[in-house]
Coordinates of C-alpha atoms in Angstrom, one line a residue:
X1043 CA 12.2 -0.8 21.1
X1044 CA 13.6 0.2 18.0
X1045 CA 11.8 2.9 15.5
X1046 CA 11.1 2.2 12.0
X1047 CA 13.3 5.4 11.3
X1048 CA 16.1 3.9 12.7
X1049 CA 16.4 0.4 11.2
X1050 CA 18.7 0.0 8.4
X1051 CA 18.0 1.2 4.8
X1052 CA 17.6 -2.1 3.6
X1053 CA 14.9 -3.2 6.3
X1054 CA 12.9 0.0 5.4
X1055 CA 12.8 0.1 1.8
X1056 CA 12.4 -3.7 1.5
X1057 CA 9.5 -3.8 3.8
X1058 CA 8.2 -0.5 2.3
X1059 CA 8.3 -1.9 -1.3
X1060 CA 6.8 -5.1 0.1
X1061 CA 4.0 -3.3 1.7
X1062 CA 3.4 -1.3 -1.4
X1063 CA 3.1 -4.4 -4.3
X1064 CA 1.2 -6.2 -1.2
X1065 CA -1.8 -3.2 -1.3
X1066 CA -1.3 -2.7 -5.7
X1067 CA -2.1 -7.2 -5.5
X1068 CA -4.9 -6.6 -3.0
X1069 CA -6.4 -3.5 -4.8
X1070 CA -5.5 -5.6 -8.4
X1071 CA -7.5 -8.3 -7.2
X1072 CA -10.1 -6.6 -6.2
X1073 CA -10.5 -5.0 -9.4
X1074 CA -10.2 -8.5 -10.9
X1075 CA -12.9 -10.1 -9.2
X1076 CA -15.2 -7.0 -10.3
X1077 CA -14.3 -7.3 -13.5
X1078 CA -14.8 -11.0 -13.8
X1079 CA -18.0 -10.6 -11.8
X1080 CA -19.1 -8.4 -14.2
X1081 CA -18.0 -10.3 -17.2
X1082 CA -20.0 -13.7 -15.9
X1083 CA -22.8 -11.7 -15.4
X1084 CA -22.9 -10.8 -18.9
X1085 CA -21.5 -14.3 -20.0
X1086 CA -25.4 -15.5 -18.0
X1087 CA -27.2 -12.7 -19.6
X1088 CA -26.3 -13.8 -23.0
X1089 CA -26.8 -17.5 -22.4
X1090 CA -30.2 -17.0 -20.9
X1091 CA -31.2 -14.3 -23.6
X1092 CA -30.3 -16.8 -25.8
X1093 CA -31.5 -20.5 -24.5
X1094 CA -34.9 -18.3 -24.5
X1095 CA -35.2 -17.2 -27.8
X1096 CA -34.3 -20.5 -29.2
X1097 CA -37.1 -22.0 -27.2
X1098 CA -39.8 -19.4 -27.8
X1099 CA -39.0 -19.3 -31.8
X1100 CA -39.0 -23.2 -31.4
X1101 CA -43.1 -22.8 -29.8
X1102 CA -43.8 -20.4 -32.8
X1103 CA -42.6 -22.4 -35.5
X1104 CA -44.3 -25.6 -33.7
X1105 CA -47.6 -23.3 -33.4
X1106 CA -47.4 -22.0 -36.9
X1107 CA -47.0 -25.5 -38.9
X1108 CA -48.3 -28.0 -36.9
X1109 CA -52.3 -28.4 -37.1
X1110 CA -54.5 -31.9 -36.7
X1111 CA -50.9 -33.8 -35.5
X1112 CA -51.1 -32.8 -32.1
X1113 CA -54.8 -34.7 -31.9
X1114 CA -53.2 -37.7 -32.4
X1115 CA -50.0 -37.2 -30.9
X1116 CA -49.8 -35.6 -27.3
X1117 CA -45.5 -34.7 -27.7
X1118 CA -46.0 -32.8 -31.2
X1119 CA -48.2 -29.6 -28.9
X1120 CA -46.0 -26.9 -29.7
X1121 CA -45.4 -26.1 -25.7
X1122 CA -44.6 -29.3 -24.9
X1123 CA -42.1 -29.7 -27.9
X1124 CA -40.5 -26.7 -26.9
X1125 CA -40.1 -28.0 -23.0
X1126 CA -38.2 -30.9 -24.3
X1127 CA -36.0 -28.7 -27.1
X1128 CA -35.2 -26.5 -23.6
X1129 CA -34.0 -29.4 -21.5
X1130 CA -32.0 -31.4 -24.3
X1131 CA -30.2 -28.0 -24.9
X1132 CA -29.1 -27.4 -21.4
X1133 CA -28.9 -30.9 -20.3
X1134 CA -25.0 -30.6 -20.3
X1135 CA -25.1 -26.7 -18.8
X1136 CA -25.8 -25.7 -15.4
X1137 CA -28.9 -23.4 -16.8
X1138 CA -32.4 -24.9 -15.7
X1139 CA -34.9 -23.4 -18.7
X1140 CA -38.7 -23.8 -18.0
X1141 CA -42.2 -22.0 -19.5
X1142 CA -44.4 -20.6 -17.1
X1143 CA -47.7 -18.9 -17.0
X1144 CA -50.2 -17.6 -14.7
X1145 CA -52.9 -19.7 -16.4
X1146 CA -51.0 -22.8 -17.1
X1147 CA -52.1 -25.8 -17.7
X1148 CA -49.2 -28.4 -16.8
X1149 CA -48.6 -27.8 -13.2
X1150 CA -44.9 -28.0 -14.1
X1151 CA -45.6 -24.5 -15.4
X1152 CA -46.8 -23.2 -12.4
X1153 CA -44.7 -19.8 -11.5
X1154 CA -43.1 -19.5 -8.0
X1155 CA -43.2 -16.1 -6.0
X1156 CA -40.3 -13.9 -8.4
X1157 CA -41.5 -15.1 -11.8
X1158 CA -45.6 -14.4 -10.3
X1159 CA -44.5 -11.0 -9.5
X1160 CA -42.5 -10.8 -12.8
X1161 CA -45.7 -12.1 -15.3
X1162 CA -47.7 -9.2 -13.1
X1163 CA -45.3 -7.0 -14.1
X1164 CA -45.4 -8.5 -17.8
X1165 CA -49.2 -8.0 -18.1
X1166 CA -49.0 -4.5 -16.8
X1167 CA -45.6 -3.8 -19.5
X1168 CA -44.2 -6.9 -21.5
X1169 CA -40.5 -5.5 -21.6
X1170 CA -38.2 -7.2 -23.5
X1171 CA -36.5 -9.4 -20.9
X1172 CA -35.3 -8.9 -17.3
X1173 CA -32.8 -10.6 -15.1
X1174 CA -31.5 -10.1 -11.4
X1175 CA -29.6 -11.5 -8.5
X1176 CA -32.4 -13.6 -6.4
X1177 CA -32.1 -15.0 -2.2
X1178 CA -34.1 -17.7 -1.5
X1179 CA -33.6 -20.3 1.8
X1180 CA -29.8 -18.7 1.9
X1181 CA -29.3 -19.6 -1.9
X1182 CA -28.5 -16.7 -4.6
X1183 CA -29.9 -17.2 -7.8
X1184 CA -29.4 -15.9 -11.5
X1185 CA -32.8 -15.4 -12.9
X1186 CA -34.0 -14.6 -16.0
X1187 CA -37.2 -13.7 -17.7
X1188 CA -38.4 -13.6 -21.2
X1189 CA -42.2 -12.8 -21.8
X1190 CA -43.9 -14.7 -24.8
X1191 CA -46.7 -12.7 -26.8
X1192 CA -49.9 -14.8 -28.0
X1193 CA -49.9 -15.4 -31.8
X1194 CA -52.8 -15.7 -33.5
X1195 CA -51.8 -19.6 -34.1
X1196 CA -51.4 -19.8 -30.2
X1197 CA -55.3 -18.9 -30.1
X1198 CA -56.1 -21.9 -32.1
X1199 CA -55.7 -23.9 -28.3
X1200 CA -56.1 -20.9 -26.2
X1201 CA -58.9 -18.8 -27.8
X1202 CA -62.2 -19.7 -26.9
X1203 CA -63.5 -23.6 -25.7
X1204 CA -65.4 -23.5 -28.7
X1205 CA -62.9 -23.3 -31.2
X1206 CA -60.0 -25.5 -29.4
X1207 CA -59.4 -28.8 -30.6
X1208 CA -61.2 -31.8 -29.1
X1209 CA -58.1 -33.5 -27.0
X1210 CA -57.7 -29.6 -25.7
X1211 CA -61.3 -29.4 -24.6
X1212 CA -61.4 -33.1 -23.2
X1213 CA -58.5 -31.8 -20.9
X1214 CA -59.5 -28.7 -20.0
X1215 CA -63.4 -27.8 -19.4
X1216 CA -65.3 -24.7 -20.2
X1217 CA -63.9 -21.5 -18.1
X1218 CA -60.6 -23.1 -17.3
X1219 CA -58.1 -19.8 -16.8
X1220 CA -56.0 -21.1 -20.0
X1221 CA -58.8 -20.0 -22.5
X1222 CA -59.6 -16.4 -23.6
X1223 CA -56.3 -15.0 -24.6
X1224 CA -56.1 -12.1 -27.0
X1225 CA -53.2 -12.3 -30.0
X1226 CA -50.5 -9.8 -28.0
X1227 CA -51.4 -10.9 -24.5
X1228 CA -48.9 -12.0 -22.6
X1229 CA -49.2 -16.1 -22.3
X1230 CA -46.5 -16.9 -20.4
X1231 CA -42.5 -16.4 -20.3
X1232 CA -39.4 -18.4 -20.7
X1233 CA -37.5 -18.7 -17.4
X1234 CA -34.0 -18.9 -16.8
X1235 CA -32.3 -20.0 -13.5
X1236 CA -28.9 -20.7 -12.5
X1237 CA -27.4 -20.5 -9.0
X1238 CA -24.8 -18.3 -8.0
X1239 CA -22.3 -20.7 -6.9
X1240 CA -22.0 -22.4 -10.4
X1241 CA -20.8 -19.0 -12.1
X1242 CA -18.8 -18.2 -8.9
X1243 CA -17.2 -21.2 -9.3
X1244 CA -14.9 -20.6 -12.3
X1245 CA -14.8 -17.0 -11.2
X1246 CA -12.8 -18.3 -7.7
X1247 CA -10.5 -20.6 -10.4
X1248 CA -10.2 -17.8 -12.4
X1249 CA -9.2 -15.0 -9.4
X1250 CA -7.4 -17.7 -7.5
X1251 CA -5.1 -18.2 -10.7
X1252 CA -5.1 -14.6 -11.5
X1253 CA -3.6 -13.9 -7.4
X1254 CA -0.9 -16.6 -7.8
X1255 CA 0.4 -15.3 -11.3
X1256 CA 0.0 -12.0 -10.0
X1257 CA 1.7 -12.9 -6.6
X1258 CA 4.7 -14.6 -8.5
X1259 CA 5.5 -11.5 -10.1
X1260 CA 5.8 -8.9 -7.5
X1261 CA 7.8 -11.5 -5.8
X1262 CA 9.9 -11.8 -8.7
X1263 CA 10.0 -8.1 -9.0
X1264 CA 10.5 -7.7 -5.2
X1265 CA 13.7 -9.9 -5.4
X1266 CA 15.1 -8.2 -8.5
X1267 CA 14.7 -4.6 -6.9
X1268 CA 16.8 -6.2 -3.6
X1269 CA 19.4 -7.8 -5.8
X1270 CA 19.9 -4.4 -7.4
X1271 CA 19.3 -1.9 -4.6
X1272 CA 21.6 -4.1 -2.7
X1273 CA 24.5 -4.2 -5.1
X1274 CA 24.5 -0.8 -6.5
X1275 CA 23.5 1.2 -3.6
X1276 CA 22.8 0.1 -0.4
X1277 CA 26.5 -2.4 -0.2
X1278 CA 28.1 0.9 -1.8
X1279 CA 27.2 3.1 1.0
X1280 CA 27.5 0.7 3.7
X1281 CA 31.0 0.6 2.9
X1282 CA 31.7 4.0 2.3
X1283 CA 30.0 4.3 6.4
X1284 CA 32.4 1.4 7.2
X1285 CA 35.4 3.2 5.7
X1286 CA 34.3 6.1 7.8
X1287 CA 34.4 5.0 10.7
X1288 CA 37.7 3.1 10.5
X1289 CA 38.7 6.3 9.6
X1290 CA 37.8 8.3 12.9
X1291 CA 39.3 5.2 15.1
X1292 CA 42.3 4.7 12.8
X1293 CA 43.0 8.2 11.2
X1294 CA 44.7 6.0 8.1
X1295 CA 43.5 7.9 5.3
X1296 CA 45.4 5.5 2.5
X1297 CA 42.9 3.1 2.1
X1298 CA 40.3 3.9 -0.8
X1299 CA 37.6 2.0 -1.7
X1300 CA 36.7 0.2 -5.4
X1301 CA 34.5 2.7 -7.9
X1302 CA 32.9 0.3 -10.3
X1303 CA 30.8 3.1 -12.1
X1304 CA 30.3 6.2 -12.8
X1305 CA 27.1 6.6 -11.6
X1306 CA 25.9 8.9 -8.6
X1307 CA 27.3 5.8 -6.4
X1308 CA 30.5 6.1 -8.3
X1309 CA 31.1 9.8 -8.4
X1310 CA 30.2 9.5 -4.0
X1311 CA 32.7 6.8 -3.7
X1312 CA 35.2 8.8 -6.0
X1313 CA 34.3 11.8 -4.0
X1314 CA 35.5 9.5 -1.0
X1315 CA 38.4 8.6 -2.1
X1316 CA 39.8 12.0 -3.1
X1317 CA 38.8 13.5 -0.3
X1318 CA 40.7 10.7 1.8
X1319 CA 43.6 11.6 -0.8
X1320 CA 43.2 15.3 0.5
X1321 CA 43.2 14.2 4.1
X1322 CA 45.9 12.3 4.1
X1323 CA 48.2 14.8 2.3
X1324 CA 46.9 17.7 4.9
X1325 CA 48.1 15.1 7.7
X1326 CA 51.2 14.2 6.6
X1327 CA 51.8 17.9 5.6
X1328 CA 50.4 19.1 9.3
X1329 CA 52.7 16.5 10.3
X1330 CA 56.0 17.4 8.9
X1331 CA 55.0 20.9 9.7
X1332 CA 54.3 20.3 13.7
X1333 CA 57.8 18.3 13.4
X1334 CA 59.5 21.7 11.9
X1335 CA 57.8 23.1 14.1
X1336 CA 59.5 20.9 17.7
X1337 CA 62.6 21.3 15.5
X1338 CA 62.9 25.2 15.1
X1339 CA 62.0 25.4 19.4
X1340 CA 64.4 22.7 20.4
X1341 CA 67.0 24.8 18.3
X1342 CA 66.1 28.3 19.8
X1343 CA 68.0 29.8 22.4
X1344 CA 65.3 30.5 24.8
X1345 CA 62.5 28.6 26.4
X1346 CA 59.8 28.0 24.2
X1347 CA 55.9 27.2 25.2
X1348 CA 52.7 26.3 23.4
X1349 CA 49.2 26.7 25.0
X1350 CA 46.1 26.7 25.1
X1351 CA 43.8 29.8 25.8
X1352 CA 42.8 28.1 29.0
X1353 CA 46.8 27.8 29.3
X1354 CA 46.7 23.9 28.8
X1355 CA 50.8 23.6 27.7
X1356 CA 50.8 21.6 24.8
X1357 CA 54.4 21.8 23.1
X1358 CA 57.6 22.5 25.4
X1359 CA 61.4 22.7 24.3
X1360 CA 64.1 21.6 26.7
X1361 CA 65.1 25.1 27.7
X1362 CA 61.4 25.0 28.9
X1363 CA 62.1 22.2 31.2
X1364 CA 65.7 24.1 32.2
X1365 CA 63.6 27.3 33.2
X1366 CA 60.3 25.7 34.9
X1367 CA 62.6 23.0 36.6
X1368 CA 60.0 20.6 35.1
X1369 CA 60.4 17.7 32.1
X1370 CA 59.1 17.9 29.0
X1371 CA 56.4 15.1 30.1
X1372 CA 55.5 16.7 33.5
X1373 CA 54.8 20.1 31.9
X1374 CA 52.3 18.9 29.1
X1375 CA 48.7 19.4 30.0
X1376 CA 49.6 21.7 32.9
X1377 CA 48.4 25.7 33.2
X1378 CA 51.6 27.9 31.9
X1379 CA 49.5 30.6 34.1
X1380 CA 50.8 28.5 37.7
X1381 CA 54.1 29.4 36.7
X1382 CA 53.1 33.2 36.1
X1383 CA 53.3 35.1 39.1
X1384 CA 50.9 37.2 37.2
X1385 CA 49.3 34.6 35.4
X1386 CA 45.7 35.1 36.3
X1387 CA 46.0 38.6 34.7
X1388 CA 47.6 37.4 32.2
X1389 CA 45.0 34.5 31.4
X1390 CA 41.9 37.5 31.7
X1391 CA 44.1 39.5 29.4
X1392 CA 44.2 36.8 26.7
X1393 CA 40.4 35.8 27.3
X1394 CA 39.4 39.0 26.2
X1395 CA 40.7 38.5 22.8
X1396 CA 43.8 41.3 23.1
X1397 CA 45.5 39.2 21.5
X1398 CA 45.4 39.4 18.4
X1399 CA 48.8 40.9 17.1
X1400 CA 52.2 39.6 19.5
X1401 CA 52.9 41.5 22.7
X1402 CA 56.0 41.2 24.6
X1403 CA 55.6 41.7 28.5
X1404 CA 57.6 41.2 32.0
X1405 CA 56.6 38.3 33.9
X1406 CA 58.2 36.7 36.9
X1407 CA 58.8 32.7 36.5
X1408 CA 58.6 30.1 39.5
X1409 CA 60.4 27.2 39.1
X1410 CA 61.8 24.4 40.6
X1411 CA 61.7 24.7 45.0
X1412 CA 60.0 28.3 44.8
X1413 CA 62.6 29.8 43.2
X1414 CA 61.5 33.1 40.8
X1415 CA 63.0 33.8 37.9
X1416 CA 62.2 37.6 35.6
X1417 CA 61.7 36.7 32.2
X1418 CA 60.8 38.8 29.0
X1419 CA 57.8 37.1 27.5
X1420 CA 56.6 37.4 24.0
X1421 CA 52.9 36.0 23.1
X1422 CA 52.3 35.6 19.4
X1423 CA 48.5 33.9 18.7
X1424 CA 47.5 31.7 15.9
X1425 CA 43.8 29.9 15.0
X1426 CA 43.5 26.6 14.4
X1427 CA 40.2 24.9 13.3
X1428 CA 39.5 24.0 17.0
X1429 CA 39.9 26.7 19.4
X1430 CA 43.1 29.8 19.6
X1431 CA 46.6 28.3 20.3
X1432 CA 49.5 30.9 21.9
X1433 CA 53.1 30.3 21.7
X1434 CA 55.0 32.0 24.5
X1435 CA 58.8 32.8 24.8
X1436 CA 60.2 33.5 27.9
X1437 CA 63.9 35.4 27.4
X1438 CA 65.6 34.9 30.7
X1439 CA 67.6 38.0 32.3
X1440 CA 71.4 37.7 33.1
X1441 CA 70.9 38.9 36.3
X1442 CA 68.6 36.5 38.0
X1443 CA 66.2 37.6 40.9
X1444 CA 65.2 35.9 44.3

């Protein structure tokens, strides 16, 4: 299986760029949503605060002006007036607005479980308002809570039997729970409920829009950063690594490759190309100089031999061939030290490193059918980048020996 380290550059930074704008739109839309959350929160704070305000200044002003009218007519009671101005104002909203008390007198008014504990917690301390999140049979619930303060017109129905109006006491007999209040008590609050799944509603629109836009543009972004990492560095460098290699298979160093800028990319592939310039002019003068080189031995009078320092014969002249009885072909790649009578002294001599300035010696040749010839031999050394090269030449005697 292939490691991550190893797949191209492309592959990694692509999928590491996508991997990155993938976790900034997760953590983005996270953010998003809390923000929004928040925001609809407030958005049902301020619709609540204000549906109950209008609807408790609406039962004040009722209380205030209206006197005998009520008698007469049952709609003009200032909390029945105000139920109605609470459900034509939110008839087209998804807020459901209602009065309750703990001593009501129209059972619609009757308080569920949160707003009981809530007028409790009223009578103990009438805070301005509160609101929370509420569960009930697996359905969550904005509520909100606005406590309404008896007025000293409010006491005109729900003071004492005896001074209540006559269609008030026909309704509700002596030591009914809705008599007795005290101006500042707290009669009753405005309630405010929406469920959760109305505000979430827009807020999933909203985040679902918000994802898609946001989506749209790292892709965007995603595509621009491949065209260009593609086209100014990646394509750049891949043939640069192309050029390369053709290079070590080939060893043509001629070929240079297109700078378009001037940037890092540019001054690399300029860098290339001079340094293929370089290359090539080393070769061709290591070239001309190894042909000099076969030249200057084919024209010497004696026998000529290049090596190795583990006495692999690399360059031979003809006298060579004359003197080890071998040709030119045969002798490359074989030890000069088989030919040596002496040779394994000689080749622990020159693997000590005594060679280091030339050295002429006697050495006894064996050529062609066993036959021995005594040579003069003269070792210079030279370095090359790889590993020491010798050049021997053997000076054959007049006299030869058997």
């Amino acid at each position: 299986m292939t490691r991550f380290i190893d797949l191209p550059i492309r592959i990694k930074f692509f999928g590491l760029m996508s991997l990155l704008l993938l976790v900034l739109l997760v953590a983005t839309g996270i953010f998003t949503y809390q923000r929004q959350e928040s925001f609809i929160l407030k958005f049902a704070v301020d619709n609540a605060r204000s549906f109950a305000s209008q609807l408790i200044e609406t039962r004040d002003y009722m209380s205030s002006v209206v006197k005998g009218e009520p008698e007469h007519n049952y709609n003009l009671v200032p909390q029945v007036v105000a139920t109605q101005v609470a459900r034509r104002v939110t008839q087209n909203s998804k807020f459901y607005v209602r009065q309750v008390s703990l001593r009501y007198r129209n059972p619609e008014n009757r308080p569920d479980q949160y707003e009981t504990a809530q007028l409790k917690a009223f009578a103990q301390n009438p805070t301005r308002e509160v609101y929370d999140i509420v569960e009930s049979d697996d359905t969550r619930s904005f509520r909100y809570m606005q406590p309404m303060l008896a007025t000293a017109s409010c006491l005109e129905c729900h003071g004492t039997y005896e001074s209540a109006p006559n269609f008030v006491k026909q309704r509700f007999p002596p030591g009914h729970f809705s008599y007795n209040y005290q101006v500042g008590e707290v009669i009753g609050a405005v309630s405010v409920t929406i469920p959760m799944k109305d505000l979430y509603a827009q807020l999933g629109a909203n985040l679902q829009f918000d994802m898609i836009a946001r989506g749209l543009v790292f892709l965007i972004v995603i595509l621009v950063m491949a065209i260009l990492m593609s086209r100014q560095v990646i394509d750049p460098v891949k043939r640069v690594s192309e050029r390369i290699i053709r290079v070590t298979r080939t060893g043509d160093f001629h070929e240079k490759l297109p700078q378009k800028t001037h940037d890092e990319i540019g001054s690399l592939i300029g860098a290339f190309n001079d340094l293929m310039e370089e290359l090539a002019r080393k070769t061709l003068q290591s070239k001309e100089s190894d042909e000099r080189y076969r030249r200057f031995i084919e024209l010497s009078g004696s026998a000529v031999v290049t090596f190795l320092k583990d006495g692999k014969i690399v360059i031979a002249n003809q006298k060579a061939e004359t003197l080890f009885g071998r040709s030119r072909q045969s002798l490359l790649g074989e030890s000069i030290f088989s030919f040596l009578e002496n040779g394994s002294a000689l080749q622990e001599k020159l693997g000590t490193g005594e060679d280091a300035k030339e050295e002429s010696s006697r050495q006894r040749v064996r050529g062609a059918g066993g036959k021995t010839k005594e040579v003069e031999m003269v070792i210079s050394a030279s370095k090359t980048d790889r590993e020491p090269m010798f050049t021997a030449i053997l000076r054959e005697d007049r006299a030869p020996s058997s």
